[in-house]
Amino acid sequence: MAVCKVKKVSIFTHLELKDEIVEELQKTGCVQIIDVKPKLKKSSLLDFNVINNTEGISALPEVKYCIDYLSNFIDKPEKSEKSKIATQNVYDYKKLPLLFSQFDYKKIYCKCKKLDEKFKELKNRENHIVKIQEHLEEWKELNLKVEDLEGTKNTKIIVGTLPLKDFVSCLEEIKKMGKEIEINKIDEEKKRCKIVIISISEYYVPIKKVLEKYNFDSFQIPLEFAKTPKNILEDISKELNSIKEKREIISNASKKLYRENLSLYLTFDYLSILKSRKDIEKYLKMTKQVIIIEGWILEKDINRMKDRLFNKTNELEIIFSDPDEKDDIPVALDNNKFVEPFESVTELYGIPKYKEFDPTPLFAPFYFVFFGICLSDAGYGLIITALAYYALLKFKLEGTIKKFFGLFFLGGLSTFVIGALMGSWMGDTLNYLPKNILFIKTFLIDKLSLLDPIKNPMPLLLISLSLGVIQIYTGFIIKFIKNVKENRIKTGLMDQGSWLLLISGILLFVIASTIGSLAGFKIIAKYIIWAGLLFLVLTQGRSNKNIALKAAGGVLSLYNIIGYFSDILSYSRLFALGLSTAVLAVVVNTFVMLFKDIPIIGIIIAILVFIIGHLFNMVISGMGAFIHSTRLQYVEFFTKFYEGGGTPFKPFKIITKYIQIQTNR
């Protein structure tokens, strides 16, 4: 079982040693600290945070603000600068307090705040005048100052747009009001016309009422300007250029500030370490002189923790105990390097409970083969393997993401092997090799490959279904073993044994009926089937007290046979996906050959079609391989024996976002 054994640990030490012990536990990173629960109903234990004092951790949001702001102004570093930053990315834990104390983050925060406020002010101003600019662009023909559009005491000016189809009707209706009205059409576009109406003040309200009937859109007067629209547009253009220059100055100042203050990253991670240390103190309890720390530790890490703590001080007591059945015991998985990447699939579903089987080593070999069958092209396998290996080597990946890339690395290897056995190398690309290197095709296809799913798909279908039978049988057997370990042998025989008997009999009967040389086994298969049916009818209704209901329950349980054979047929998706990948790859190559004979640009188009076509097929088929291989584990395999729902083991440790820390003595 790959679930690590866990012990409960209780640590007692003097109150004044609290900081040293908590810090050492964080550096060791192997204890999941939990809330201390006193066993006595009347306890004299106090929450530690009653006397807790705060440090400069409140500066963490300010440092985060500086990082977020300055991250918008990061230039791509030169090669020399990049290597310099990389070498400074690993720090000795003991030097962090000194480095932190030498860095004036408050001064940087004030500078960032000031620059950010100026930048936002300019941005808001820019957005405002750009809207005015867009509005005035439509009215640059208007040869009136915007301040004059307010009119006078005796005259009013109305400016706006009117539907072109309504212009004449509206004009006639307005002119009927009196002679002291002048209407000018400035321009027309997009089925609307721009008009200027000048009238005496007493006509203003009646004119507005008429215009409302004709869907009139009034010109919005920018009161902060006092020239003609054309002149205002010129002023706005100058102001926008000025804003751009000011923003460039702020941007350069921010870039310089970033380059001179890379210690912000160190400061953020150091403060995060201190904060996590303070956050954990809410789980501690204390008496007048003693601090109590309780948590979970993996059995394999006990000696390491004891060595670290006792090297720090001898004035402490450590007590280990076995988990209680009522405890929510955290779970950590421990698998070898081949199986570990497949833990990402288990974690997506839910890790096992503490006393449950870890399904990862059980399904890992199946998943490895399934992925390769689904993708089934040696060329694609090589590419995926190389990309995954590069990512694992180049980037500092951790946790589930690292496991995912490891999963695709192994999936690529599986694809390469199975693709080679199926003779698929970027489809049928080897068929188009020049004659002088055809020996490569002869070796890889004629000698190395064992089957061709395009010419003869039946072997691949039979392999897929056979793998399904093996995995489902494995699921039944695991559940049976689990029942035996829990002293429920009768339950295992009645639930898993009876179904294995019936399904085995049916499969044997089908095989004997198909293969003539095995026809003699048909009689044996019939006896096995009848034995399985009888066993199921007699046992599957046992939970009912009434005899009739017991019999009925047993008979109705036979309906589940449809579900089990449906599960087996689900594995045909391996065959379908593998075949579709091969066919699409061949189709891509066929298109490539159609384009290559086009004069001049034919070769270029052919290369592009080859790269894009195979890349598309690899990505889509790779996603299908991952999704459907995973689905087979969740739906067809896990349902036979696995529950999941465990609580992951999360030790209290140093977690950094930007820098790496060495904690070795």
XYZ file of C-alpha atoms in Angstrom:
665
model
C 0.000 0.000 0.000
C 1.481 3.342 -1.063
C -0.292 5.362 1.655
C 2.377 6.518 4.130
C 2.041 5.572 7.784
C 1.231 8.568 9.965
C 1.842 9.272 13.647
C 0.381 11.934 15.897
C 3.060 14.071 17.539
C 2.813 16.310 20.614
C 5.640 18.713 21.441
C 6.048 20.391 24.850
C 8.609 23.118 25.498
C 9.206 26.289 27.485
C 7.187 29.313 26.440
C 10.278 31.378 25.694
C 11.447 28.707 23.193
C 8.259 28.921 21.158
C 9.690 31.007 18.311
C 12.761 28.790 17.910
C 10.752 25.553 17.861
C 8.084 26.853 15.452
C 10.807 28.201 13.160
C 12.664 24.883 13.212
C 9.452 22.982 12.431
C 8.854 25.285 9.477
C 12.399 24.757 8.196
C 12.121 20.979 8.634
C 8.760 20.922 6.813
C 7.498 17.526 7.916
C 4.775 18.233 10.525
C 1.181 19.171 9.774
C 0.278 21.298 12.794
C -3.305 20.954 14.022
C -5.400 22.542 16.729
C -4.545 21.202 20.180
C -7.627 19.493 21.594
C -7.366 19.022 25.367
C -8.631 15.605 26.460
C -9.826 16.908 29.827
C -13.244 18.554 29.936
C -11.935 21.176 32.328
C -8.613 22.299 30.937
C -6.279 25.039 32.068
C -4.869 25.440 28.558
C -5.025 28.887 27.002
C -5.047 29.940 23.360
C -1.596 31.207 22.547
C -2.884 34.165 20.541
C -4.197 35.695 23.767
C -0.720 37.097 24.336
C 0.340 37.074 20.692
C 2.133 40.145 19.423
C 2.280 41.306 15.808
C 5.427 42.011 13.832
C 6.041 43.990 10.653
C 4.017 41.426 8.688
C 1.420 44.108 8.034
C 3.849 45.391 5.384
C 3.168 42.322 3.228
C 0.269 43.960 1.284
C 2.469 47.006 0.625
C 5.310 44.877 -0.749
C 2.814 42.896 -2.854
C 1.450 46.208 -4.183
C 4.963 47.287 -5.230
C 5.586 43.956 -6.990
C 2.251 44.088 -8.809
C 2.801 47.683 -9.902
C 6.414 47.294 -11.020
C 5.674 43.999 -12.820
C 3.993 46.124 -15.518
C 7.339 47.730 -16.321
C 9.683 44.751 -16.586
C 11.989 44.877 -19.589
C 13.224 41.663 -21.133
C 16.643 41.297 -19.487
C 19.808 40.925 -21.488
C 21.521 37.520 -21.333
C 24.129 38.793 -18.886
C 21.500 40.439 -16.650
C 19.255 37.378 -16.834
C 22.010 35.061 -15.644
C 22.876 37.524 -12.887
C 19.313 37.530 -11.567
C 19.146 33.731 -11.777
C 22.264 33.270 -9.685
C 20.876 35.582 -6.992
C 17.640 33.620 -6.819
C 18.908 31.167 -4.165
C 19.431 32.527 -0.653
C 20.748 31.160 2.607
C 17.921 31.160 5.146
C 20.208 32.528 7.873
C 20.970 35.641 5.802
C 17.325 36.572 5.135
C 16.765 38.699 8.297
C 19.903 40.761 7.579
C 19.027 41.252 3.917
C 15.489 42.224 4.892
C 16.645 44.755 7.473
C 18.929 46.433 4.902
C 16.109 46.975 2.413
C 13.918 50.095 2.812
C 10.669 48.747 1.328
C 8.611 51.636 2.793
C 10.520 54.152 0.679
C 9.872 52.027 -2.421
C 6.191 51.766 -1.515
C 5.864 55.568 -1.309
C 7.565 55.979 -4.693
C 5.374 53.320 -6.307
C 2.237 54.848 -4.833
C 3.159 58.301 -6.124
C 4.023 57.045 -9.613
C 0.906 54.879 -9.755
C -1.379 57.769 -8.766
C 0.160 60.013 -11.436
C -0.115 57.243 -13.993
C -3.797 56.611 -13.187
C -4.530 60.348 -13.210
C -3.038 60.658 -16.701
C -4.888 57.552 -17.856
C -8.226 58.879 -16.600
C -7.586 62.226 -18.274
C -6.634 60.482 -21.495
C -9.796 58.356 -21.480
C -11.897 61.456 -20.846
C -10.528 63.612 -23.657
C -10.415 60.667 -26.094
C -14.190 60.322 -25.665
C -14.568 64.061 -26.376
C -12.250 63.672 -29.364
C -14.340 60.845 -30.817
C -17.476 62.928 -30.345
C -16.039 66.087 -31.897
C -14.602 64.233 -34.917
C -18.168 64.013 -36.219
C -18.644 67.787 -35.798
C -15.365 69.248 -37.020
C -17.264 70.948 -39.899
C -19.214 73.007 -37.351
C -17.759 76.504 -37.575
C -19.092 77.709 -34.228
C -17.371 78.032 -30.892
C -18.798 75.558 -28.425
C -19.255 78.264 -25.791
C -21.565 80.107 -28.240
C -23.846 77.073 -28.513
C -25.373 78.019 -25.186
C -27.011 80.955 -26.994
C -27.876 84.317 -25.461
C -30.723 85.774 -23.439
C -32.831 86.283 -26.563
C -31.558 83.550 -28.892
C -31.103 79.803 -28.677
C -28.964 77.450 -30.764
C -29.818 73.782 -31.199
C -27.237 71.416 -32.758
C -27.669 67.704 -33.442
C -28.504 64.960 -35.932
C -31.824 63.975 -37.470
C -32.862 60.988 -39.615
C -32.424 62.031 -43.237
C -35.860 60.737 -44.189
C -37.500 63.033 -41.606
C -35.545 66.193 -42.410
C -38.069 67.761 -44.778
C -41.100 66.965 -42.588
C -39.410 68.276 -39.475
C -38.207 71.419 -41.292
C -41.715 72.263 -42.492
C -43.244 71.706 -39.055
C -40.665 73.946 -37.345
C -40.929 76.751 -39.894
C -44.657 76.997 -39.288
C -43.889 78.379 -35.809
C -42.575 81.697 -37.119
C -40.076 83.553 -39.288
C -37.469 84.014 -36.538
C -36.107 80.509 -37.093
C -33.064 79.540 -39.194
C -32.250 75.901 -40.032
C -28.928 74.910 -41.645
C -27.950 71.413 -42.770
C -24.190 70.979 -42.284
C -23.579 67.481 -43.567
C -25.205 64.071 -43.967
C -23.894 60.549 -43.448
C -25.166 57.124 -42.363
C -28.780 58.068 -43.130
C -28.656 61.004 -40.696
C -28.077 64.703 -41.286
C -26.410 67.275 -39.061
C -28.405 70.434 -38.494
C -28.047 73.774 -36.691
C -31.230 75.596 -35.624
C -31.077 79.260 -34.515
C -34.239 80.809 -33.091
C -35.536 83.326 -30.600
C -35.841 82.052 -27.041
C -39.640 81.726 -27.013
C -39.508 79.089 -29.781
C -36.904 76.917 -27.978
C -39.308 74.660 -26.054
C -41.785 74.090 -28.953
C -38.899 73.295 -31.311
C -37.476 70.748 -28.840
C -40.861 69.009 -28.643
C -41.024 68.722 -32.444
C -37.470 67.378 -32.637
C -38.231 64.704 -30.025
C -40.925 63.341 -32.354
C -38.326 62.804 -35.081
C -35.651 60.966 -33.045
C -33.357 63.964 -32.762
C -29.921 63.344 -31.215
C -28.588 66.489 -29.546
C -24.911 67.502 -29.746
C -23.232 67.171 -26.321
C -21.390 70.410 -25.608
C -17.911 69.913 -23.992
C -18.136 72.837 -21.584
C -14.477 72.635 -20.516
C -13.381 73.816 -23.992
C -14.037 77.201 -25.623
C -13.204 77.006 -29.328
C -14.593 75.536 -32.526
C -14.602 71.702 -32.730
C -11.701 71.834 -35.195
C -9.582 73.968 -32.845
C -10.537 71.835 -29.864
C -9.423 68.700 -31.733
C -6.046 70.322 -32.325
C -5.734 71.146 -28.609
C -6.758 67.603 -27.657
C -4.156 66.144 -30.006
C -1.461 68.272 -28.345
C -2.645 67.278 -24.871
C -2.642 63.586 -25.816
C 0.954 63.885 -27.004
C 1.828 65.612 -23.739
C 0.127 62.818 -21.755
C 2.041 60.232 -23.762
C 5.344 61.952 -22.934
C 4.478 62.177 -19.232
C 3.479 58.513 -19.158
C 6.749 57.613 -20.844
C 8.629 59.492 -18.106
C 6.671 57.598 -15.430
C 7.273 54.330 -17.256
C 11.037 54.904 -17.422
C 11.115 55.895 -13.752
C 9.165 52.729 -12.866
C 11.501 50.556 -14.931
C 14.494 52.068 -13.169
C 12.802 51.574 -9.803
C 12.206 47.907 -10.644
C 15.798 47.267 -11.726
C 17.165 48.876 -8.568
C 14.858 47.019 -6.188
C 14.827 43.321 -7.055
C 15.025 42.706 -3.303
C 11.262 43.241 -3.255
C 10.906 39.576 -4.195
C 13.107 38.489 -1.321
C 11.172 40.786 1.030
C 7.822 39.409 -0.057
C 8.856 35.785 0.453
C 10.547 36.529 3.772
C 7.439 38.312 5.089
C 5.283 35.440 3.776
C 7.405 33.008 5.787
C 6.930 35.118 8.916
C 3.207 35.434 8.273
C 2.693 31.680 7.863
C 4.605 31.220 11.122
C 2.283 33.635 12.901
C -0.818 32.140 11.279
C 0.054 28.691 12.621
C 0.161 29.980 16.191
C -3.651 29.989 16.383
C -3.421 26.180 16.685
C -1.071 26.284 19.673
C -2.013 26.059 23.331
C -0.137 27.137 26.440
C 0.021 27.036 30.197
C 1.827 29.611 32.303
C 5.226 28.226 31.320
C 4.745 25.590 28.610
C 3.795 25.801 24.949
C 2.048 22.779 23.379
C 2.262 21.936 19.669
C 0.320 19.039 18.180
C 0.245 17.661 14.682
C 0.710 14.790 12.240
C 4.013 13.449 10.965
C 4.914 10.723 8.494
C 6.554 7.800 10.259
C 9.562 7.961 7.940
C 10.253 11.604 8.970
C 10.228 11.092 12.750
C 13.988 10.709 13.183
C 14.725 13.688 10.948
C 12.410 15.918 12.970
C 13.805 14.730 16.306
C 17.376 15.345 15.143
C 16.562 18.899 14.013
C 14.681 19.845 17.185
C 17.102 18.287 19.667
C 20.031 19.885 17.877
C 18.298 23.168 18.598
C 17.549 22.497 22.275
C 17.150 19.649 24.763
C 14.509 21.486 26.759
C 11.530 19.860 25.114
C 9.461 16.694 25.255
C 8.168 14.870 22.151
C 5.451 12.228 22.376
C 4.283 10.075 19.448
C 1.005 8.156 19.327
C -1.029 6.127 16.837
C -4.004 7.758 15.102
C -7.431 7.358 16.621
C -10.286 5.985 14.498
C -12.210 9.225 15.062
C -9.339 11.360 13.784
C -9.361 12.916 10.335
C -6.037 11.342 9.413
C -4.207 13.146 6.598
C -2.938 11.089 3.682
C 0.405 11.235 1.867
C 1.224 8.952 -1.051
C 4.631 7.341 -1.488
C 5.276 5.787 -4.891
C 8.308 5.098 -7.036
C 9.413 7.415 -9.854
C 7.396 5.542 -12.487
C 4.129 5.582 -10.532
C 4.438 9.067 -8.968
C 3.366 11.044 -12.095
C 0.111 9.033 -12.203
C -0.752 10.425 -8.751
C -2.013 13.514 -10.601
C -4.860 11.384 -12.003
C -5.689 10.056 -8.523
C -5.615 13.568 -7.045
C -8.091 14.807 -9.654
C -10.531 12.119 -8.521
C -9.739 12.302 -4.795
C -6.910 10.771 -2.780
C -7.617 7.573 -0.812
C -8.625 7.503 2.812
C -5.923 6.560 5.306
C -6.803 2.848 5.527
C -7.777 2.493 1.874
C -5.838 1.131 -1.101
C -3.887 3.675 -3.089
C -5.127 2.940 -6.629
C -2.191 4.680 -8.313
C 0.215 1.703 -8.600
C -2.744 -0.462 -9.622
C -3.877 1.602 -12.613
C -0.517 3.137 -13.633
C 0.520 0.270 -15.979
C -2.948 0.271 -17.595
C -2.923 4.050 -18.036
C 0.572 3.895 -19.535
C -0.560 1.405 -22.178
C -3.952 3.072 -22.774
C -2.353 6.451 -23.507
C 0.000 4.894 -26.035
C -2.797 3.002 -27.828
C -4.979 6.126 -28.045
C -2.219 8.303 -29.533
C -0.504 5.432 -31.382
C 2.089 7.376 -33.402
C 5.811 7.036 -32.735
C 6.579 10.497 -34.159
C 4.020 12.185 -31.905
C 5.367 10.191 -28.967
C 8.908 11.450 -29.546
C 7.726 15.082 -29.732
C 5.606 14.851 -26.547
C 8.420 13.104 -24.684
C 10.957 15.738 -25.742
C 8.669 18.682 -24.845
C 7.737 17.219 -21.455
C 11.380 16.430 -20.660
C 12.424 19.965 -21.621
C 9.738 21.462 -19.356
C 10.787 19.253 -16.438
C 14.428 20.164 -16.970
C 14.035 23.880 -17.712
C 11.348 25.055 -15.305
C 11.121 24.727 -11.534
C 7.938 22.673 -11.484
C 6.534 21.324 -8.261
C 3.560 19.387 -6.959
C 0.721 18.403 -9.263
C 2.040 20.375 -12.266
C 5.333 18.508 -12.125
C 3.425 15.224 -11.946
C 1.348 16.231 -14.989
C 4.434 16.844 -17.099
C 5.874 13.568 -15.827
C 2.632 11.873 -16.867
C 2.917 13.240 -20.411
C 6.601 12.275 -20.525
C 5.685 8.664 -19.758
C 2.670 8.878 -22.069
C 4.991 10.034 -24.849
C 7.298 7.066 -24.243
C 4.319 4.703 -24.357
C 3.102 6.354 -27.563
C 6.550 6.007 -29.135
C 6.772 2.264 -28.351
C 3.193 1.389 -29.349
C 3.326 3.684 -32.399
C 6.493 1.897 -33.543
C 4.785 -1.486 -33.089
C 1.877 -0.212 -35.209
C 4.212 1.195 -37.873
C 2.931 4.778 -37.559
C 5.592 7.486 -37.882
C 3.756 10.770 -38.460
C 1.222 8.628 -40.281
C 2.655 6.999 -43.382
C 5.451 9.568 -43.803
C 8.045 6.804 -44.238
C 6.362 5.796 -47.529
C 7.503 9.103 -49.045
C 11.194 8.795 -48.172
C 13.743 9.073 -51.012
C 14.865 5.767 -52.513
C 18.414 6.050 -51.171
C 17.159 5.912 -47.523
C 14.267 3.483 -47.972
C 16.153 1.044 -45.734
C 14.791 3.097 -42.781
C 11.236 2.246 -43.819
C 12.213 -1.396 -44.367
C 13.520 -1.678 -40.822
C 10.842 0.383 -39.006
C 7.814 -0.880 -40.910
C 8.585 -4.293 -42.371
C 10.693 -5.658 -39.492
C 9.754 -3.694 -36.342
C 5.984 -3.157 -36.659
C 3.647 -5.978 -35.636
C 0.234 -4.733 -36.788
C -1.370 -2.121 -39.027
C -4.735 -0.911 -37.604
C -5.702 0.735 -40.920
C -5.304 -2.384 -43.047
C -6.397 -4.853 -40.355
C -8.163 -3.170 -37.384
C -9.462 -6.337 -35.661
C -6.270 -7.181 -33.687
C -6.249 -3.703 -32.124
C -9.943 -3.990 -31.214
C -9.373 -7.395 -29.583
C -6.344 -6.049 -27.671
C -8.406 -3.090 -26.417
C -11.277 -5.288 -25.211
C -8.848 -7.779 -23.659
C -7.208 -4.975 -21.692
C -10.687 -3.949 -20.533
C -11.432 -7.464 -19.283
C -8.090 -7.615 -17.452
C -8.590 -4.245 -15.749
C -12.174 -4.973 -14.691
C -11.087 -8.357 -13.310
C -8.316 -6.514 -11.455
C -10.904 -4.189 -9.929
C -13.008 -7.143 -8.699
C -9.949 -8.899 -7.273
C -8.784 -5.743 -5.438
C -12.221 -5.339 -3.884
C -12.191 -9.014 -2.862
C -8.751 -8.619 -1.225
C -10.013 -5.517 0.555
C -12.958 -7.474 1.965
C -10.629 -10.260 3.097
C -8.367 -7.762 4.897
C -11.427 -6.382 6.682
C -12.436 -9.936 7.745
C -15.393 -10.007 5.334
C -14.472 -13.103 3.364
C -18.119 -14.185 2.897
C -19.022 -10.755 1.486
C -16.111 -10.955 -0.942
C -17.105 -14.427 -2.135
C -20.781 -13.492 -2.563
C -20.267 -10.071 -4.203
C -17.041 -10.328 -6.173
C -16.623 -14.128 -6.414
C -20.109 -14.708 -7.851
C -19.720 -12.024 -10.518
C -16.260 -13.215 -11.506
C -17.694 -16.727 -11.885
C -20.574 -15.596 -14.124
C -18.539 -13.205 -16.286
C -15.755 -15.776 -16.705
C -18.288 -18.391 -17.805
C -19.839 -16.070 -20.384
C -16.447 -15.019 -21.772
C -15.297 -18.652 -21.961
C -18.513 -19.590 -23.789
C -18.016 -16.759 -26.339
C -14.376 -17.739 -26.930
C -15.220 -21.445 -27.240
C -18.017 -20.638 -29.710
C -15.680 -18.462 -31.800
C -12.600 -20.675 -31.898
C -13.380 -24.112 -33.245
C -10.472 -25.838 -31.492
C -11.906 -24.768 -28.121
C -15.469 -25.957 -28.779
C -15.108 -28.642 -26.099
C -15.013 -25.950 -23.416
C -18.586 -24.849 -24.205
C -20.056 -27.439 -21.835
C -17.710 -26.388 -19.016
C -18.600 -22.755 -19.712
C -22.330 -23.549 -19.397
C -21.810 -25.140 -15.993
C -19.792 -22.126 -14.837
C -22.536 -19.776 -16.064
C -25.270 -21.697 -14.266
C -23.187 -21.826 -11.107
C -22.634 -18.066 -11.284
C -26.328 -17.363 -11.900
C -27.403 -19.587 -9.020
C -24.826 -18.057 -6.683
C -25.999 -14.517 -7.551
C -29.700 -15.301 -7.158
C -29.084 -16.897 -3.748
C -26.792 -14.131 -2.369
C -27.552 -10.720 -3.879
C -30.890 -10.277 -2.109
C -29.544 -11.243 1.306
C -30.128 -7.816 2.843
C -33.921 -8.341 2.653
C -35.604 -10.180 5.544
C -38.505 -11.513 3.518
C -37.701 -14.751 1.599
C -39.658 -13.644 -1.478
C -37.879 -10.293 -1.509
C -34.518 -12.054 -1.146
C -35.262 -14.137 -4.239
C -36.558 -11.132 -6.150
C -33.474 -9.101 -5.198
C -31.212 -11.895 -6.402
C -32.990 -12.144 -9.762
C -33.022 -8.377 -10.272
C -29.279 -8.217 -9.573
C -28.690 -10.149 -12.803
C -29.517 -6.928 -14.638
C -26.068 -5.665 -13.610
C -24.518 -8.026 -16.134
C -25.483 -5.487 -18.814
C -23.533 -2.798 -16.969
C -20.421 -4.939 -16.619
C -20.329 -5.899 -20.291
C -21.020 -2.262 -21.154
C -17.903 -1.431 -19.133
C -15.886 -3.927 -21.172
C -17.195 -2.475 -24.437
C -16.179 1.007 -23.237
C -12.578 -0.037 -23.764
C -13.235 -0.113 -27.502
C -12.656 3.645 -27.333
C -8.933 2.814 -27.170
C -9.237 1.157 -30.573
C -11.365 4.015 -31.979
C -8.995 6.770 -30.844
C -5.889 4.901 -31.991
C -7.417 4.273 -35.414
C -8.632 7.888 -35.811
C -5.155 9.242 -34.983
C -3.569 7.014 -37.630
C -6.193 7.860 -40.269
C -5.948 11.637 -39.689
C -2.158 11.458 -39.920
C -2.448 9.685 -43.297
C -4.978 12.294 -44.492
C -2.551 15.105 -43.578
C 0.211 13.437 -45.604
C -2.156 13.018 -48.564
C -2.883 16.755 -48.541
C 0.844 17.478 -48.345
C 1.434 15.478 -51.545
C -1.348 17.389 -53.309
C 0.358 20.740 -52.669
C 4.011 19.825 -53.239
C 3.758 19.825 -57.059
C 2.450 23.411 -57.237
C 5.133 25.558 -58.965
C 7.314 27.892 -56.843
C 5.239 28.001 -53.626
C 4.211 24.338 -53.567
C 7.034 23.165 -51.294
C 6.393 26.005 -48.812
C 2.661 25.258 -48.651
C 3.359 21.519 -48.330
C 5.725 22.116 -45.384
C 3.167 24.386 -43.659
C 0.357 21.848 -44.184
C 2.606 19.080 -42.831
C 3.570 21.015 -39.685
C 0.138 22.514 -38.920
C -1.775 19.349 -39.806
C 0.337 17.014 -37.684
C 0.515 19.539 -34.829
C -3.285 19.795 -34.803
C -3.687 16.012 -34.924
C -1.119 15.534 -32.144
C -2.762 18.092 -29.827
C -6.332 16.892 -30.383
C -5.405 13.219 -30.187
C -3.163 13.868 -27.158
C -6.042 15.541 -25.325
C -8.277 12.618 -26.256
C -5.679 10.132 -25.010
C -5.469 11.899 -21.642
C -9.228 12.410 -21.211
C -10.382 8.951 -22.273
C -7.604 7.065 -20.486
C -8.561 8.995 -17.347
C -12.271 8.345 -17.891
C -11.697 4.600 -18.099
C -10.018 4.693 -14.669
C -12.729 6.808 -13.045
C -15.828 5.154 -14.518
C -14.879 1.583 -15.332
C -12.084 0.809 -12.831
C -12.452 2.904 -9.678
C -16.159 2.093 -9.331
C -15.295 -1.550 -8.649
C -13.351 -0.926 -5.437
C -12.333 2.686 -4.792
C -14.004 5.317 -2.605
C -11.491 8.168 -2.185
C -12.244 11.325 -0.248
C -9.117 11.386 1.909
C -7.608 14.537 3.413
C -4.210 15.441 1.903
C -1.207 15.740 4.197
C -0.082 19.385 4.255
C 3.036 19.887 6.372
C 3.925 23.248 7.840
C 6.913 24.314 5.761
C 8.645 27.188 4.034
C 6.708 28.153 0.910
C 8.135 30.819 -1.383
C 6.838 32.329 -4.601
C 9.832 34.117 -6.081
C 13.069 32.879 -4.518
C 14.621 29.599 -3.445
C 15.900 29.130 0.083
C 18.588 26.832 1.433
C 17.911 25.728 5.000
C 20.816 23.323 5.452
C 22.868 23.808 8.593
